[in-house]
XYZ file of C-alpha atoms in Angstrom:
213
model
C 166.483 129.784 64.416
C 163.622 132.235 63.922
C 161.072 129.538 64.717
C 162.860 128.759 67.965
C 162.834 132.462 68.789
C 159.082 132.650 68.230
C 158.533 129.565 70.374
C 160.548 131.158 73.158
C 158.537 134.351 72.781
C 155.372 132.271 73.084
C 156.653 130.845 76.355
C 157.527 134.339 77.584
C 154.090 135.654 76.630
C 152.350 132.751 78.359
C 154.400 133.582 81.447
C 153.368 137.228 81.124
C 149.735 136.197 80.806
C 149.927 134.140 83.992
C 151.799 136.896 85.817
C 149.266 139.461 84.616
C 146.375 137.274 85.688
C 147.777 136.777 89.184
C 149.548 140.090 89.783
C 147.252 142.515 87.963
C 143.779 141.204 87.164
C 143.083 139.192 90.332
C 145.229 141.381 92.610
C 143.706 144.676 91.467
C 140.184 143.269 91.521
C 140.569 142.260 95.162
C 142.779 144.989 96.616
C 142.092 148.105 94.536
C 138.467 147.616 93.606
C 137.561 150.999 95.104
C 139.444 152.986 92.456
C 137.566 154.163 89.380
C 140.648 153.554 87.256
C 140.819 149.893 88.327
C 138.081 148.950 85.857
C 140.061 150.414 82.947
C 143.265 148.680 84.056
C 141.577 145.295 84.367
C 139.710 145.725 81.075
C 142.918 146.580 79.225
C 144.891 143.619 80.539
C 142.040 141.144 80.070
C 141.735 142.241 76.448
C 145.478 142.032 75.927
C 145.826 138.584 77.475
C 142.928 137.297 75.364
C 144.631 138.685 72.264
C 147.889 136.971 73.191
C 146.090 133.631 73.437
C 144.585 134.234 69.988
C 148.044 135.037 68.613
C 149.470 131.827 70.037
C 146.675 129.879 68.325
C 147.372 131.733 65.060
C 151.045 130.863 65.375
C 150.455 127.123 65.586
C 147.720 127.289 62.952
C 150.188 128.963 60.586
C 152.533 125.974 60.814
C 149.666 123.591 60.134
C 148.345 125.552 57.148
C 151.786 126.076 55.630
C 152.222 122.333 55.110
C 148.864 120.570 55.133
C 146.335 122.602 53.130
C 145.604 123.650 49.582
C 147.531 126.544 48.074
C 144.614 128.985 48.039
C 143.930 128.411 51.741
C 147.596 128.863 52.600
C 147.793 132.149 50.697
C 144.434 133.304 52.063
C 145.733 132.983 55.606
C 148.220 135.826 55.064
C 145.510 138.552 54.940
C 144.071 137.082 58.151
C 147.409 137.552 59.899
C 147.692 141.075 58.497
C 144.180 141.914 59.692
C 144.924 140.645 63.214
C 148.111 142.718 63.277
C 146.243 145.830 62.155
C 143.396 145.210 64.615
C 145.790 144.693 67.519
C 147.661 147.901 66.796
C 144.650 150.199 66.503
C 142.555 148.571 69.226
C 145.196 148.578 71.927
C 146.639 151.938 70.944
C 143.171 153.304 71.668
C 142.885 151.327 74.903
C 146.264 152.613 76.059
C 145.074 156.144 75.348
C 141.911 155.520 77.380
C 143.966 154.060 80.226
C 146.297 157.064 80.207
C 143.363 159.495 80.157
C 141.690 157.601 82.985
C 144.857 157.877 85.057
C 145.160 161.630 84.419
C 141.466 162.115 85.175
C 141.685 160.259 88.464
C 144.757 162.220 89.532
C 142.795 165.388 88.787
C 139.879 164.103 90.859
C 142.230 163.489 93.780
C 143.438 167.083 93.627
C 139.846 168.312 93.500
C 138.870 166.142 96.473
C 141.780 167.627 98.405
C 140.676 171.192 97.657
C 137.040 170.401 98.456
C 138.103 169.073 101.845
C 139.392 172.495 102.874
C 137.121 174.773 100.872
C 133.784 173.010 101.427
C 134.456 170.745 104.438
C 133.953 167.621 102.327
C 134.378 164.463 104.383
C 135.387 162.060 101.624
C 139.074 162.981 101.809
C 139.703 161.699 105.377
C 137.763 158.562 104.448
C 140.016 158.089 101.438
C 143.132 158.531 103.576
C 141.949 155.970 106.108
C 141.060 153.504 103.365
C 144.308 153.865 101.415
C 146.567 154.466 104.417
C 147.991 157.683 102.983
C 148.322 161.220 104.307
C 147.749 164.488 102.467
C 147.818 165.017 98.753
C 151.601 164.769 98.530
C 152.418 163.762 102.098
C 151.973 165.187 105.625
C 153.526 168.504 104.564
C 150.476 169.177 102.413
C 148.536 169.828 105.625
C 150.991 172.413 106.894
C 149.847 174.969 104.318
C 146.263 174.745 105.615
C 146.118 173.483 109.196
C 149.678 174.012 110.437
C 149.426 170.496 111.841
C 148.902 166.920 110.754
C 145.508 165.371 111.679
C 145.319 162.351 113.946
C 144.072 159.988 111.256
C 147.486 160.314 109.560
C 148.981 158.257 112.384
C 148.704 154.472 112.348
C 150.156 154.514 114.993
C 153.222 156.257 113.520
C 153.011 159.088 111.018
C 152.096 157.956 107.489
C 154.553 159.665 105.167
C 153.182 158.586 101.787
C 150.888 161.081 100.070
C 147.699 159.852 98.410
C 148.701 161.110 94.959
C 152.056 159.344 95.263
C 150.308 156.166 96.388
C 147.983 156.179 93.385
C 150.918 156.962 91.114
C 152.925 154.056 92.541
C 149.981 151.706 92.039
C 148.726 152.635 88.585
C 151.454 154.413 86.624
C 153.629 151.262 86.299
C 150.607 149.488 84.813
C 150.743 151.814 81.821
C 154.393 150.940 81.241
C 153.774 147.205 81.649
C 150.773 147.432 79.337
C 152.850 149.242 76.721
C 155.603 146.617 76.970
C 153.159 143.739 76.521
C 151.539 145.584 73.619
C 154.893 145.944 71.843
C 155.807 142.310 72.480
C 152.464 141.249 71.047
C 152.968 143.299 67.878
C 156.513 141.979 67.531
C 155.293 138.397 67.794
C 152.566 138.993 65.214
C 155.090 140.461 62.771
C 157.438 137.501 63.218
C 154.591 135.024 62.711
C 153.543 136.838 59.530
C 157.120 136.834 58.251
C 157.689 133.148 59.000
C 154.391 132.086 57.485
C 154.870 134.124 54.307
C 158.391 132.734 53.993
C 157.216 129.144 54.463
C 154.382 129.530 51.960
C 156.732 131.083 49.407
C 159.300 128.346 49.985
C 156.664 125.626 49.643
C 155.370 127.098 46.385
C 158.916 127.354 45.063
C 159.643 123.724 45.855
C 156.360 122.631 44.269
C 157.180 124.483 41.058
C 160.631 122.916 40.914
C 159.131 119.488 41.432
C 156.548 120.049 38.677
C 159.189 121.143 36.177
């Protein structure tokens, strides 16, 4: 039953890898390449998908080693699984922290760009709005506090109601949640593989001892 569960989880993770490749890595590379945070998002998901492939290989290798190798090799594989579990946890916990910090930093940069537009006549804000098809920091009302009107570039041809900070939040914040979910699924799968392998090795040793006596 547990083995079937792990196999199903493998299928789910392979599906997640394909979905991540198509919907995140390729999509963000093409459509959102202008964002500084895009590099961190892509790097995180590439690393996570590579780790998932390694875990799938470890899973099938554990079945092979549990039945077809010498005892010392079978037992020696357990620390390998434990090391991979430990490495996955610490590596991707740190990468999630970097991704979260990158998101917060970019949101802060957006706010600073907005202030610079009014305080120092910086021209990069209108360019950003035209590129992203957004208006104001939090929508057209953001302009009312400064200009008492909405600039013409906020019409395309109708008024764009989505603020740039909300647009960035809609694009990148869900990626943190998806990344966290995949991270937890990966750890869960590694724990199950370790449990199954240790159980199989212990069961095999027990049967061998009974046979020898």
